[in-house]
Amino acid sequence: MRGRQLKRFVAFWTLVFIRIVAGLAGEGRSVWKKDPNSSPVSETQMFLYDTFPTEFLWGVGTGAFQVEGSWRKDERGPSVWDRFIHAELRDTESADVSSDSYTLLDKDVSALDFLGVTFYQFSISWSRLFPTGVVAAPNEKGLQYYNTLIDSLVYRNIDPVVTLYHWDLPLTLQEQYGGWKNESVIDIFNDYATFCFQTFGDRVKYWITIHNPYLVAWHGYGTGIHAPGEKGKITTVYAVGHNLIKAHAKVWHNYKKHFQPYQKGLMSIVLGSHWIEPNRSEDALDISKCQQSVERVLGWFAKPIHGDGDYPEELKNESFLPRFTEDEKKYIKGTADFFAFSFGPDNFKPPNTLPKMGQNLSLNLREVLNWIKLEYNSPRIFIAENGWFTDSHVKTDDTTAIYMMKNFINKVLQAIKYDNIDVFGYTAWSLLDGFEWQHAYKIRRGLFYVDFKSEKKERIPKSSALYYKQIIQENGFFPRESTPSVQAQFSCDFSWGITESFCDPNLYLWNITGDGLLHKVEGVKLKTRPAQCTDFVSIKKQLDLLEKMKVTHYRFALDWSLILPNGDLSVVNRQVLRYYRCVISEVLKLNIQSMVTLYYPTHAYLGLPGPLLQTGGWLNQSTAYAFQDYAALCFQELGDLVKLWITINEPNRLSDVYNRSSSDTYRAAHNLLIAHAMAWRTYDEQYRSFQYGKVSLSLHSDWAEPANPYFESHAKAANRFLQFEIGWFADPIFKTGDYPATMREYIHLKNRKGLSHSSLPSFTSEERKLIKGAADFYALNHFTTRFVIHEPQNGSQYEFDRDIQFLQDITCLSSPSRLAVVPWGVRKVLKWIKRTYGDIDIYITANGIDDQSLDNDELRNYYLEKYVQEVLKAYYIDKVKIRGYYAFKLTEEKSKPRFGFFTSDSKGKPSIKFYNNLISNNGFPADYSVCDPYNEKQCSFCLFVSQKKPLIFFACCLFSTLILLLTIIVFHKRKRRKLENRR
């Protein structure tokens, strides 16, 4: 392991050395050089709860062609996009059906008021002011619209950020000049810009010349998927890009010289890009390919403007690229007052048109901001477009857009706080649903929903609008669920445990020949000794591991099919029972109590004896009676040593096995409940009075959180998940003796609508009495929190009956198996159990995370610390009666997620020591311990006595023999003296 670390270390610094020696321009490529030993739980990489700088600007944006509509109204001239729609997108309705912002200005302004933004970024339709594109007498109606819009914004203290060109080139300029292929358009564009500065500049402090020129050149004149739809040669594409850069520079110098001195405005050009990650972060070639990929898109325009005035070296090697003269380089260099950056779906789609260079596309906004900082000497950055999209059928419930926004904006915050990147504003895209270029109306990007076919076209806020409004109000992110850590301890009799799935009885000392057979040696007879627990090789290994864990309790499972191969009492494998008894008794010698699980089914191993499987398994009620007999046998044979029993582990997850139909699922669950209840009654009536144990079953109890907090349907879906997942088994046992009313009613509702034919079985009155109260404590296995969406589904399956779907929060820390680390979820589910089922004793019988690392499992340490802290809050603050916590699990299995504290070959991990400290501190104590140290010493003495019983017994026997011998010697000496005295 150390050898691999050394190799990674050498490789990392070799890459750094290569960069220094090569002397390549810009420092951007260093972004991809990751420290191979970086922590997976580094604070700088996790979601950041903090606020943005006080003067940070929050806004939204739109493009004129996308939202204005009214393309023939008030003498507006046609643009290249108007013709492109009719020629290339024939099945698409024109942009005239869009949000109609041109006539519904008041509604747009009301939407801005609702959000509370500090700026509004919009573009001017060139052909609405000048129908042919050439500056002459302006279209008065168009001029009035933009003046009214700007005045409305200024009146509300909303800064207008005005884009001069957002792709809607007047059609006349395309037809007469060839569009941006012709350098003549540069001067025409400058004339148009001059008019805008003269007319609007007294009220506009932020100007954008061109929005994302890469897409104009590449898709407008290369791939042809954007207007004007030309599928030209690569020389044409780069000629267009060349002219766009020169057009921008000319307008910037014009403004700088003639308008900025008294208007005091700032100007830039919006540059967009994708982002890309190397296949291998330690491979210099892959990193070079990533650098080339970004240079070919973002660097194409950024290096001339924000760099040295010339194209990237990567592009200059191409013969088809135009060249700047030395004077042009000086003229272009530095023609931006800030770096305006676009990062959205238009920069990623279609992916086959991007120069990926065999590497991987990524949405990591923080990384690309770092690249800009390093490549262009820390410019001030304005996020001029950011957001994602939803399908056209999505109306106001755009939940995925919330999580994309949350991720993007938090990456910006991390860049500001951790990387010292000077980002001063953020534009959410876009204000309204509208025409989405080559996608037309197949996707939506607005914060406000607009029904394009309605007459009023109301602006209805989506959930993303509500979320963005909240972020603006708070100027960042505040933790809503977590509370400050507490310094406290659990009760002194708290159970600290470790869980193991199975305790394997198959390894025996005498199975050393390798063939599993014993060979008789003729003519030799040996004296034999009684079988001993040390004959089982596996026990010693388990004891060694458990001793290192320093736990007070050990939870493991018996194997029903091994103990009763036929499923009934006709054949009892006494050797296996003896093995389990040995495990329990030997563990007791370490002062560790056992929590024994009778039945532990998994996806791969149902764990039923073969004959029971052949008769239908849990679909046959006779299996419940067989389980009762099996449980009674275990209580009888092992009960004197066991005080905590689990009948069945996670019966609520057997729906994954019995999933042919909902009838199978519900019937199996019904029989499992009855089986548990009969086993509990057997113990209660026959064994409790003298064994003094407790019995329950373990339920998988992950918390469910509404994925979208702004929709009641999501809150109902989260509650429905809890009822279908937990209440399904917990309500009959801990509450009513019957299934949750919510569950029955919802299935009945779906039946009435013809969406399902499912039905829950009914309990007889005797069964209700049998089941109700059939548990001595609540046992839960908890691993994560699920973010739940209401998703109507059709069909007679348990999964469909719930009408839910899960959403992965990409901002959450997650394990390799994608388990989200959401510590506050365990506290919520504990409070919910108390609120729903009363003030009952609770044991957390499994809690853990998979961690790929074998030698530094920091993720597991983090998980343990945060989750136990939340459990402590539930105990200390919420007064939940938590009696024990069992970490999952002791050893990991090969080729499966690494949940173990020990590897499959019994090598310990650093998390063992961390858990040891939690146990020895009994939580997170202050400077003093609530537990009496005298009692701890007594316990240590008891542990010593229990471990050294044979030695102590031998010593006592030896001592007694010695005393007896001395007494006899003294007696005989005295007797001899008396005889001598008489003589």
PDB file of N, CA, C and O in Angstrom, residues 298-354:
ATOM      1  N   LEU A 298     -13.237  27.912 -25.158  1.00  0.00           N
ATOM      2  CA  LEU A 298     -13.167  29.159 -24.390  1.00  0.00           C
ATOM      3  C   LEU A 298     -11.936  29.978 -24.770  1.00  0.00           C
ATOM      4  O   LEU A 298     -12.014  31.203 -24.963  1.00  0.00           O
ATOM      5  N   GLY A 299     -10.792  29.309 -24.900  1.00  0.00           N
ATOM      6  CA  GLY A 299      -9.559  30.026 -25.216  1.00  0.00           C
ATOM      7  C   GLY A 299      -9.566  30.702 -26.571  1.00  0.00           C
ATOM      8  O   GLY A 299      -8.877  31.708 -26.788  1.00  0.00           O
ATOM      9  N   TRP A 300     -10.328  30.145 -27.507  1.00  0.00           N
ATOM     10  CA  TRP A 300     -10.446  30.719 -28.848  1.00  0.00           C
ATOM     11  C   TRP A 300     -10.770  32.222 -28.775  1.00  0.00           C
ATOM     12  O   TRP A 300     -10.181  33.031 -29.504  1.00  0.00           O
ATOM     13  N   PHE A 301     -11.688  32.592 -27.885  1.00  0.00           N
ATOM     14  CA  PHE A 301     -12.076  34.001 -27.764  1.00  0.00           C
ATOM     15  C   PHE A 301     -11.464  34.679 -26.536  1.00  0.00           C
ATOM     16  O   PHE A 301     -11.215  35.884 -26.546  1.00  0.00           O
ATOM     17  N   ALA A 302     -11.227  33.892 -25.479  1.00  0.00           N
ATOM     18  CA  ALA A 302     -10.746  34.499 -24.238  1.00  0.00           C
ATOM     19  C   ALA A 302      -9.294  34.938 -24.309  1.00  0.00           C
ATOM     20  O   ALA A 302      -8.930  35.986 -23.778  1.00  0.00           O
ATOM     21  N   LYS A 303      -8.455  34.157 -24.978  1.00  0.00           N
ATOM     22  CA  LYS A 303      -7.027  34.513 -24.993  1.00  0.00           C
ATOM     23  C   LYS A 303      -6.770  35.815 -25.753  1.00  0.00           C
ATOM     24  O   LYS A 303      -5.997  36.666 -25.281  1.00  0.00           O
ATOM     25  N   PRO A 304      -7.388  36.033 -26.917  1.00  0.00           N
ATOM     26  CA  PRO A 304      -7.184  37.335 -27.559  1.00  0.00           C
ATOM     27  C   PRO A 304      -7.681  38.512 -26.707  1.00  0.00           C
ATOM     28  O   PRO A 304      -7.018  39.547 -26.632  1.00  0.00           O
ATOM     29  N   ILE A 305      -8.829  38.337 -26.042  1.00  0.00           N
ATOM     30  CA  ILE A 305      -9.449  39.454 -25.311  1.00  0.00           C
ATOM     31  C   ILE A 305      -8.894  39.598 -23.910  1.00  0.00           C
ATOM     32  O   ILE A 305      -8.555  40.702 -23.470  1.00  0.00           O
ATOM     33  N   HIS A 306      -8.773  38.490 -23.185  1.00  0.00           N
ATOM     34  CA  HIS A 306      -8.344  38.539 -21.780  1.00  0.00           C
ATOM     35  C   HIS A 306      -6.876  38.157 -21.603  1.00  0.00           C
ATOM     36  O   HIS A 306      -6.344  38.258 -20.503  1.00  0.00           O
ATOM     37  N   GLY A 307      -6.257  37.693 -22.689  1.00  0.00           N
ATOM     38  CA  GLY A 307      -4.861  37.270 -22.610  1.00  0.00           C
ATOM     39  C   GLY A 307      -3.930  38.224 -23.316  1.00  0.00           C
ATOM     40  O   GLY A 307      -3.907  39.425 -23.043  1.00  0.00           O
ATOM     41  N   ASP A 308      -3.192  37.673 -24.292  1.00  0.00           N
ATOM     42  CA  ASP A 308      -2.137  38.467 -24.944  1.00  0.00           C
ATOM     43  C   ASP A 308      -2.541  39.059 -26.270  1.00  0.00           C
ATOM     44  O   ASP A 308      -1.701  39.574 -27.017  1.00  0.00           O
ATOM     45  N   GLY A 309      -3.826  38.976 -26.627  1.00  0.00           N
ATOM     46  CA  GLY A 309      -4.291  39.552 -27.878  1.00  0.00           C
ATOM     47  C   GLY A 309      -4.232  38.600 -29.048  1.00  0.00           C
ATOM     48  O   GLY A 309      -4.594  38.967 -30.170  1.00  0.00           O
ATOM     49  N   ASP A 310      -3.792  37.360 -28.820  1.00  0.00           N
ATOM     50  CA  ASP A 310      -3.649  36.404 -29.911  1.00  0.00           C
ATOM     51  C   ASP A 310      -4.327  35.092 -29.523  1.00  0.00           C
ATOM     52  O   ASP A 310      -4.676  34.857 -28.362  1.00  0.00           O
ATOM     53  N   TYR A 311      -4.471  34.225 -30.532  1.00  0.00           N
ATOM     54  CA  TYR A 311      -5.117  32.937 -30.309  1.00  0.00           C
ATOM     55  C   TYR A 311      -4.222  31.994 -29.504  1.00  0.00           C
ATOM     56  O   TYR A 311      -2.999  32.160 -29.456  1.00  0.00           O
ATOM     57  N   PRO A 312      -4.812  30.958 -28.891  1.00  0.00           N
ATOM     58  CA  PRO A 312      -4.014  29.947 -28.185  1.00  0.00           C
ATOM     59  C   PRO A 312      -3.067  29.229 -29.154  1.00  0.00           C
ATOM     60  O   PRO A 312      -3.371  29.080 -30.342  1.00  0.00           O
ATOM     61  N   GLU A 313      -1.941  28.793 -28.627  1.00  0.00           N
ATOM     62  CA  GLU A 313      -0.959  28.079 -29.443  1.00  0.00           C
ATOM     63  C   GLU A 313      -1.588  26.847 -30.087  1.00  0.00           C
ATOM     64  O   GLU A 313      -1.250  26.477 -31.208  1.00  0.00           O
ATOM     65  N   GLU A 314      -2.509  26.210 -29.375  1.00  0.00           N
ATOM     66  CA  GLU A 314      -3.179  25.010 -29.881  1.00  0.00           C
ATOM     67  C   GLU A 314      -3.873  25.295 -31.206  1.00  0.00           C
ATOM     68  O   GLU A 314      -3.863  24.470 -32.119  1.00  0.00           O
ATOM     69  N   LEU A 315      -4.502  26.498 -31.329  1.00  0.00           N
ATOM     70  CA  LEU A 315      -5.225  26.840 -32.546  1.00  0.00           C
ATOM     71  C   LEU A 315      -4.305  27.435 -33.614  1.00  0.00           C
ATOM     72  O   LEU A 315      -4.538  27.262 -34.814  1.00  0.00           O
ATOM     73  N   LYS A 316      -3.268  28.112 -33.190  1.00  0.00           N
ATOM     74  CA  LYS A 316      -2.380  28.785 -34.149  1.00  0.00           C
ATOM     75  C   LYS A 316      -1.634  27.797 -35.038  1.00  0.00           C
ATOM     76  O   LYS A 316      -1.118  28.164 -36.091  1.00  0.00           O
ATOM     77  N   ASN A 317      -1.581  26.547 -34.606  1.00  0.00           N
ATOM     78  CA  ASN A 317      -0.947  25.527 -35.433  1.00  0.00           C
ATOM     79  C   ASN A 317      -1.803  25.129 -36.630  1.00  0.00           C
ATOM     80  O   ASN A 317      -1.339  24.441 -37.535  1.00  0.00           O
ATOM     81  N   GLU A 318      -3.082  25.550 -36.600  1.00  0.00           N
ATOM     82  CA  GLU A 318      -3.995  25.204 -37.686  1.00  0.00           C
ATOM     83  C   GLU A 318      -3.834  26.206 -38.833  1.00  0.00           C
ATOM     84  O   GLU A 318      -3.884  27.421 -38.625  1.00  0.00           O
ATOM     85  N   SER A 319      -3.710  25.688 -40.022  1.00  0.00           N
ATOM     86  CA  SER A 319      -3.467  26.559 -41.182  1.00  0.00           C
ATOM     87  C   SER A 319      -4.687  27.395 -41.560  1.00  0.00           C
ATOM     88  O   SER A 319      -4.562  28.444 -42.195  1.00  0.00           O
ATOM     89  N   PHE A 320      -5.868  26.916 -41.175  1.00  0.00           N
ATOM     90  CA  PHE A 320      -7.104  27.604 -41.574  1.00  0.00           C
ATOM     91  C   PHE A 320      -7.444  28.787 -40.678  1.00  0.00           C
ATOM     92  O   PHE A 320      -8.411  29.500 -40.921  1.00  0.00           O
ATOM     93  N   LEU A 321      -6.698  29.003 -39.588  1.00  0.00           N
ATOM     94  CA  LEU A 321      -7.010  30.075 -38.649  1.00  0.00           C
ATOM     95  C   LEU A 321      -6.487  31.407 -39.179  1.00  0.00           C
ATOM     96  O   LEU A 321      -5.308  31.516 -39.548  1.00  0.00           O
ATOM     97  N   PRO A 322      -7.349  32.446 -39.234  1.00  0.00           N
ATOM     98  CA  PRO A 322      -6.857  33.773 -39.633  1.00  0.00           C
ATOM     99  C   PRO A 322      -5.812  34.273 -38.640  1.00  0.00           C
ATOM    100  O   PRO A 322      -5.754  33.819 -37.507  1.00  0.00           O
ATOM    101  N   ARG A 323      -5.023  35.215 -39.060  1.00  0.00           N
ATOM    102  CA  ARG A 323      -3.979  35.764 -38.201  1.00  0.00           C
ATOM    103  C   ARG A 323      -4.280  37.220 -37.878  1.00  0.00           C
ATOM    104  O   ARG A 323      -4.772  37.974 -38.711  1.00  0.00           O
ATOM    105  N   PHE A 324      -3.970  37.599 -36.632  1.00  0.00           N
ATOM    106  CA  PHE A 324      -4.046  39.002 -36.240  1.00  0.00           C
ATOM    107  C   PHE A 324      -2.700  39.665 -36.542  1.00  0.00           C
ATOM    108  O   PHE A 324      -1.641  39.062 -36.316  1.00  0.00           O
ATOM    109  N   THR A 325      -2.773  40.894 -37.004  1.00  0.00           N
ATOM    110  CA  THR A 325      -1.536  41.677 -37.124  1.00  0.00           C
ATOM    111  C   THR A 325      -1.100  42.101 -35.732  1.00  0.00           C
ATOM    112  O   THR A 325      -1.867  42.008 -34.770  1.00  0.00           O
ATOM    113  N   GLU A 326       0.117  42.586 -35.605  1.00  0.00           N
ATOM    114  CA  GLU A 326       0.600  43.039 -34.305  1.00  0.00           C
ATOM    115  C   GLU A 326      -0.252  44.182 -33.785  1.00  0.00           C
ATOM    116  O   GLU A 326      -0.530  44.268 -32.580  1.00  0.00           O
ATOM    117  N   ASP A 327      -0.668  45.065 -34.668  1.00  0.00           N
ATOM    118  CA  ASP A 327      -1.526  46.186 -34.242  1.00  0.00           C
ATOM    119  C   ASP A 327      -2.883  45.688 -33.765  1.00  0.00           C
ATOM    120  O   ASP A 327      -3.445  46.193 -32.791  1.00  0.00           O
ATOM    121  N   GLU A 328      -3.415  44.681 -34.478  1.00  0.00           N
ATOM    122  CA  GLU A 328      -4.708  44.122 -34.068  1.00  0.00           C
ATOM    123  C   GLU A 328      -4.614  43.448 -32.707  1.00  0.00           C
ATOM    124  O   GLU A 328      -5.531  43.539 -31.888  1.00  0.00           O
ATOM    125  N   LYS A 329      -3.503  42.778 -32.451  1.00  0.00           N
ATOM    126  CA  LYS A 329      -3.319  42.135 -31.147  1.00  0.00           C
ATOM    127  C   LYS A 329      -3.368  43.170 -30.027  1.00  0.00           C
ATOM    128  O   LYS A 329      -4.025  42.965 -28.992  1.00  0.00           O
ATOM    129  N   LYS A 330      -2.672  44.268 -30.233  1.00  0.00           N
ATOM    130  CA  LYS A 330      -2.659  45.314 -29.212  1.00  0.00           C
ATOM    131  C   LYS A 330      -4.050  45.927 -29.061  1.00  0.00           C
ATOM    132  O   LYS A 330      -4.475  46.289 -27.966  1.00  0.00           O
ATOM    133  N   TYR A 331      -4.755  46.046 -30.195  1.00  0.00           N
ATOM    134  CA  TYR A 331      -6.086  46.649 -30.197  1.00  0.00           C
ATOM    135  C   TYR A 331      -7.106  45.764 -29.461  1.00  0.00           C
ATOM    136  O   TYR A 331      -7.993  46.253 -28.768  1.00  0.00           O
ATOM    137  N   ILE A 332      -6.964  44.468 -29.638  1.00  0.00           N
ATOM    138  CA  ILE A 332      -7.926  43.509 -29.062  1.00  0.00           C
ATOM    139  C   ILE A 332      -7.614  43.204 -27.602  1.00  0.00           C
ATOM    140  O   ILE A 332      -8.528  43.026 -26.787  1.00  0.00           O
ATOM    141  N   LYS A 333      -6.332  43.123 -27.267  1.00  0.00           N
ATOM    142  CA  LYS A 333      -5.921  42.747 -25.911  1.00  0.00           C
ATOM    143  C   LYS A 333      -6.539  43.670 -24.852  1.00  0.00           C
ATOM    144  O   LYS A 333      -6.473  44.892 -24.971  1.00  0.00           O
ATOM    145  N   GLY A 334      -7.162  43.058 -23.856  1.00  0.00           N
ATOM    146  CA  GLY A 334      -7.703  43.813 -22.723  1.00  0.00           C
ATOM    147  C   GLY A 334      -9.012  44.528 -22.989  1.00  0.00           C
ATOM    148  O   GLY A 334      -9.405  45.412 -22.212  1.00  0.00           O
ATOM    149  N   THR A 335      -9.731  44.118 -24.062  1.00  0.00           N
ATOM    150  CA  THR A 335     -10.989  44.810 -24.380  1.00  0.00           C
ATOM    151  C   THR A 335     -12.173  44.216 -23.603  1.00  0.00           C
ATOM    152  O   THR A 335     -13.193  43.821 -24.168  1.00  0.00           O
ATOM    153  N   ALA A 336     -12.029  44.175 -22.302  1.00  0.00           N
ATOM    154  CA  ALA A 336     -13.116  43.731 -21.424  1.00  0.00           C
ATOM    155  C   ALA A 336     -12.838  44.258 -20.029  1.00  0.00           C
ATOM    156  O   ALA A 336     -11.704  44.182 -19.547  1.00  0.00           O
ATOM    157  N   ASP A 337     -13.869  44.810 -19.411  1.00  0.00           N
ATOM    158  CA  ASP A 337     -13.722  45.343 -18.052  1.00  0.00           C
ATOM    159  C   ASP A 337     -13.931  44.264 -16.991  1.00  0.00           C
ATOM    160  O   ASP A 337     -13.653  44.485 -15.818  1.00  0.00           O
ATOM    161  N   PHE A 338     -14.427  43.124 -17.412  1.00  0.00           N
ATOM    162  CA  PHE A 338     -14.601  41.968 -16.530  1.00  0.00           C
ATOM    163  C   PHE A 338     -14.761  40.747 -17.419  1.00  0.00           C
ATOM    164  O   PHE A 338     -14.968  40.875 -18.638  1.00  0.00           O
ATOM    165  N   PHE A 339     -14.638  39.569 -16.841  1.00  0.00           N
ATOM    166  CA  PHE A 339     -14.791  38.334 -17.589  1.00  0.00           C
ATOM    167  C   PHE A 339     -16.232  37.861 -17.429  1.00  0.00           C
ATOM    168  O   PHE A 339     -16.625  37.406 -16.358  1.00  0.00           O
ATOM    169  N   ALA A 340     -17.038  37.984 -18.491  1.00  0.00           N
ATOM    170  CA  ALA A 340     -18.432  37.533 -18.465  1.00  0.00           C
ATOM    171  C   ALA A 340     -18.475  36.096 -18.977  1.00  0.00           C
ATOM    172  O   ALA A 340     -18.021  35.818 -20.088  1.00  0.00           O
ATOM    173  N   PHE A 341     -19.024  35.202 -18.165  1.00  0.00           N
ATOM    174  CA  PHE A 341     -18.926  33.767 -18.461  1.00  0.00           C
ATOM    175  C   PHE A 341     -20.289  33.096 -18.483  1.00  0.00           C
ATOM    176  O   PHE A 341     -21.133  33.329 -17.617  1.00  0.00           O
ATOM    177  N   SER A 342     -20.486  32.245 -19.492  1.00  0.00           N
ATOM    178  CA  SER A 342     -21.721  31.476 -19.641  1.00  0.00           C
ATOM    179  C   SER A 342     -21.427  29.996 -19.446  1.00  0.00           C
ATOM    180  O   SER A 342     -20.488  29.460 -20.045  1.00  0.00           O
ATOM    181  N   PHE A 343     -22.248  29.327 -18.617  1.00  0.00           N
ATOM    182  CA  PHE A 343     -22.059  27.895 -18.345  1.00  0.00           C
ATOM    183  C   PHE A 343     -23.431  27.268 -18.222  1.00  0.00           C
ATOM    184  O   PHE A 343     -24.084  27.328 -17.184  1.00  0.00           O
ATOM    185  N   GLY A 344     -23.893  26.692 -19.320  1.00  0.00           N
ATOM    186  CA  GLY A 344     -25.228  26.107 -19.327  1.00  0.00           C
ATOM    187  C   GLY A 344     -25.334  25.038 -20.393  1.00  0.00           C
ATOM    188  O   GLY A 344     -24.339  24.673 -21.043  1.00  0.00           O
ATOM    189  N   PRO A 345     -26.538  24.522 -20.634  1.00  0.00           N
ATOM    190  CA  PRO A 345     -26.700  23.389 -21.555  1.00  0.00           C
ATOM    191  C   PRO A 345     -26.291  23.690 -22.985  1.00  0.00           C
ATOM    192  O   PRO A 345     -25.851  22.785 -23.710  1.00  0.00           O
ATOM    193  N   ASP A 346     -26.404  24.944 -23.426  1.00  0.00           N
ATOM    194  CA  ASP A 346     -26.011  25.277 -24.799  1.00  0.00           C
ATOM    195  C   ASP A 346     -24.520  25.041 -25.024  1.00  0.00           C
ATOM    196  O   ASP A 346     -24.079  24.838 -26.159  1.00  0.00           O
ATOM    197  N   ASN A 347     -23.729  25.064 -23.938  1.00  0.00           N
ATOM    198  CA  ASN A 347     -22.291  24.831 -24.052  1.00  0.00           C
ATOM    199  C   ASN A 347     -21.943  23.345 -24.080  1.00  0.00           C
ATOM    200  O   ASN A 347     -20.784  22.990 -24.317  1.00  0.00           O
ATOM    201  N   PHE A 348     -22.928  22.496 -23.823  1.00  0.00           N
ATOM    202  CA  PHE A 348     -22.682  21.051 -23.761  1.00  0.00           C
ATOM    203  C   PHE A 348     -23.415  20.264 -24.836  1.00  0.00           C
ATOM    204  O   PHE A 348     -23.138  19.080 -25.015  1.00  0.00           O
ATOM    205  N   LYS A 349     -24.370  20.901 -25.529  1.00  0.00           N
ATOM    206  CA  LYS A 349     -25.204  20.163 -26.466  1.00  0.00           C
ATOM    207  C   LYS A 349     -25.060  20.742 -27.877  1.00  0.00           C
ATOM    208  O   LYS A 349     -24.985  21.956 -28.026  1.00  0.00           O
ATOM    209  N   PRO A 350     -25.093  19.879 -28.899  1.00  0.00           N
ATOM    210  CA  PRO A 350     -24.980  18.420 -28.778  1.00  0.00           C
ATOM    211  C   PRO A 350     -23.549  18.010 -28.466  1.00  0.00           C
ATOM    212  O   PRO A 350     -22.603  18.608 -28.985  1.00  0.00           O
ATOM    213  N   PRO A 351     -23.369  16.994 -27.631  1.00  0.00           N
ATOM    214  CA  PRO A 351     -22.023  16.642 -27.164  1.00  0.00           C
ATOM    215  C   PRO A 351     -21.080  16.173 -28.258  1.00  0.00           C
ATOM    216  O   PRO A 351     -19.870  16.314 -28.141  1.00  0.00           O
ATOM    217  N   ASN A 352     -21.645  15.642 -29.350  1.00  0.00           N
ATOM    218  CA  ASN A 352     -20.771  15.138 -30.420  1.00  0.00           C
ATOM    219  C   ASN A 352     -20.104  16.258 -31.215  1.00  0.00           C
ATOM    220  O   ASN A 352     -19.257  16.019 -32.067  1.00  0.00           O
ATOM    221  N   THR A 353     -20.496  17.511 -30.950  1.00  0.00           N
ATOM    222  CA  THR A 353     -19.860  18.639 -31.646  1.00  0.00           C
ATOM    223  C   THR A 353     -18.749  19.271 -30.810  1.00  0.00           C
ATOM    224  O   THR A 353     -18.111  20.223 -31.250  1.00  0.00           O
ATOM    225  N   LEU A 354     -18.533  18.756 -29.598  1.00  0.00           N
ATOM    226  CA  LEU A 354     -17.516  19.323 -28.719  1.00  0.00           C
ATOM    227  C   LEU A 354     -16.175  18.613 -28.899  1.00  0.00           C
ATOM    228  O   LEU A 354     -16.136  17.397 -29.125  1.00  0.00           O
TER     229      LEU A 354
END
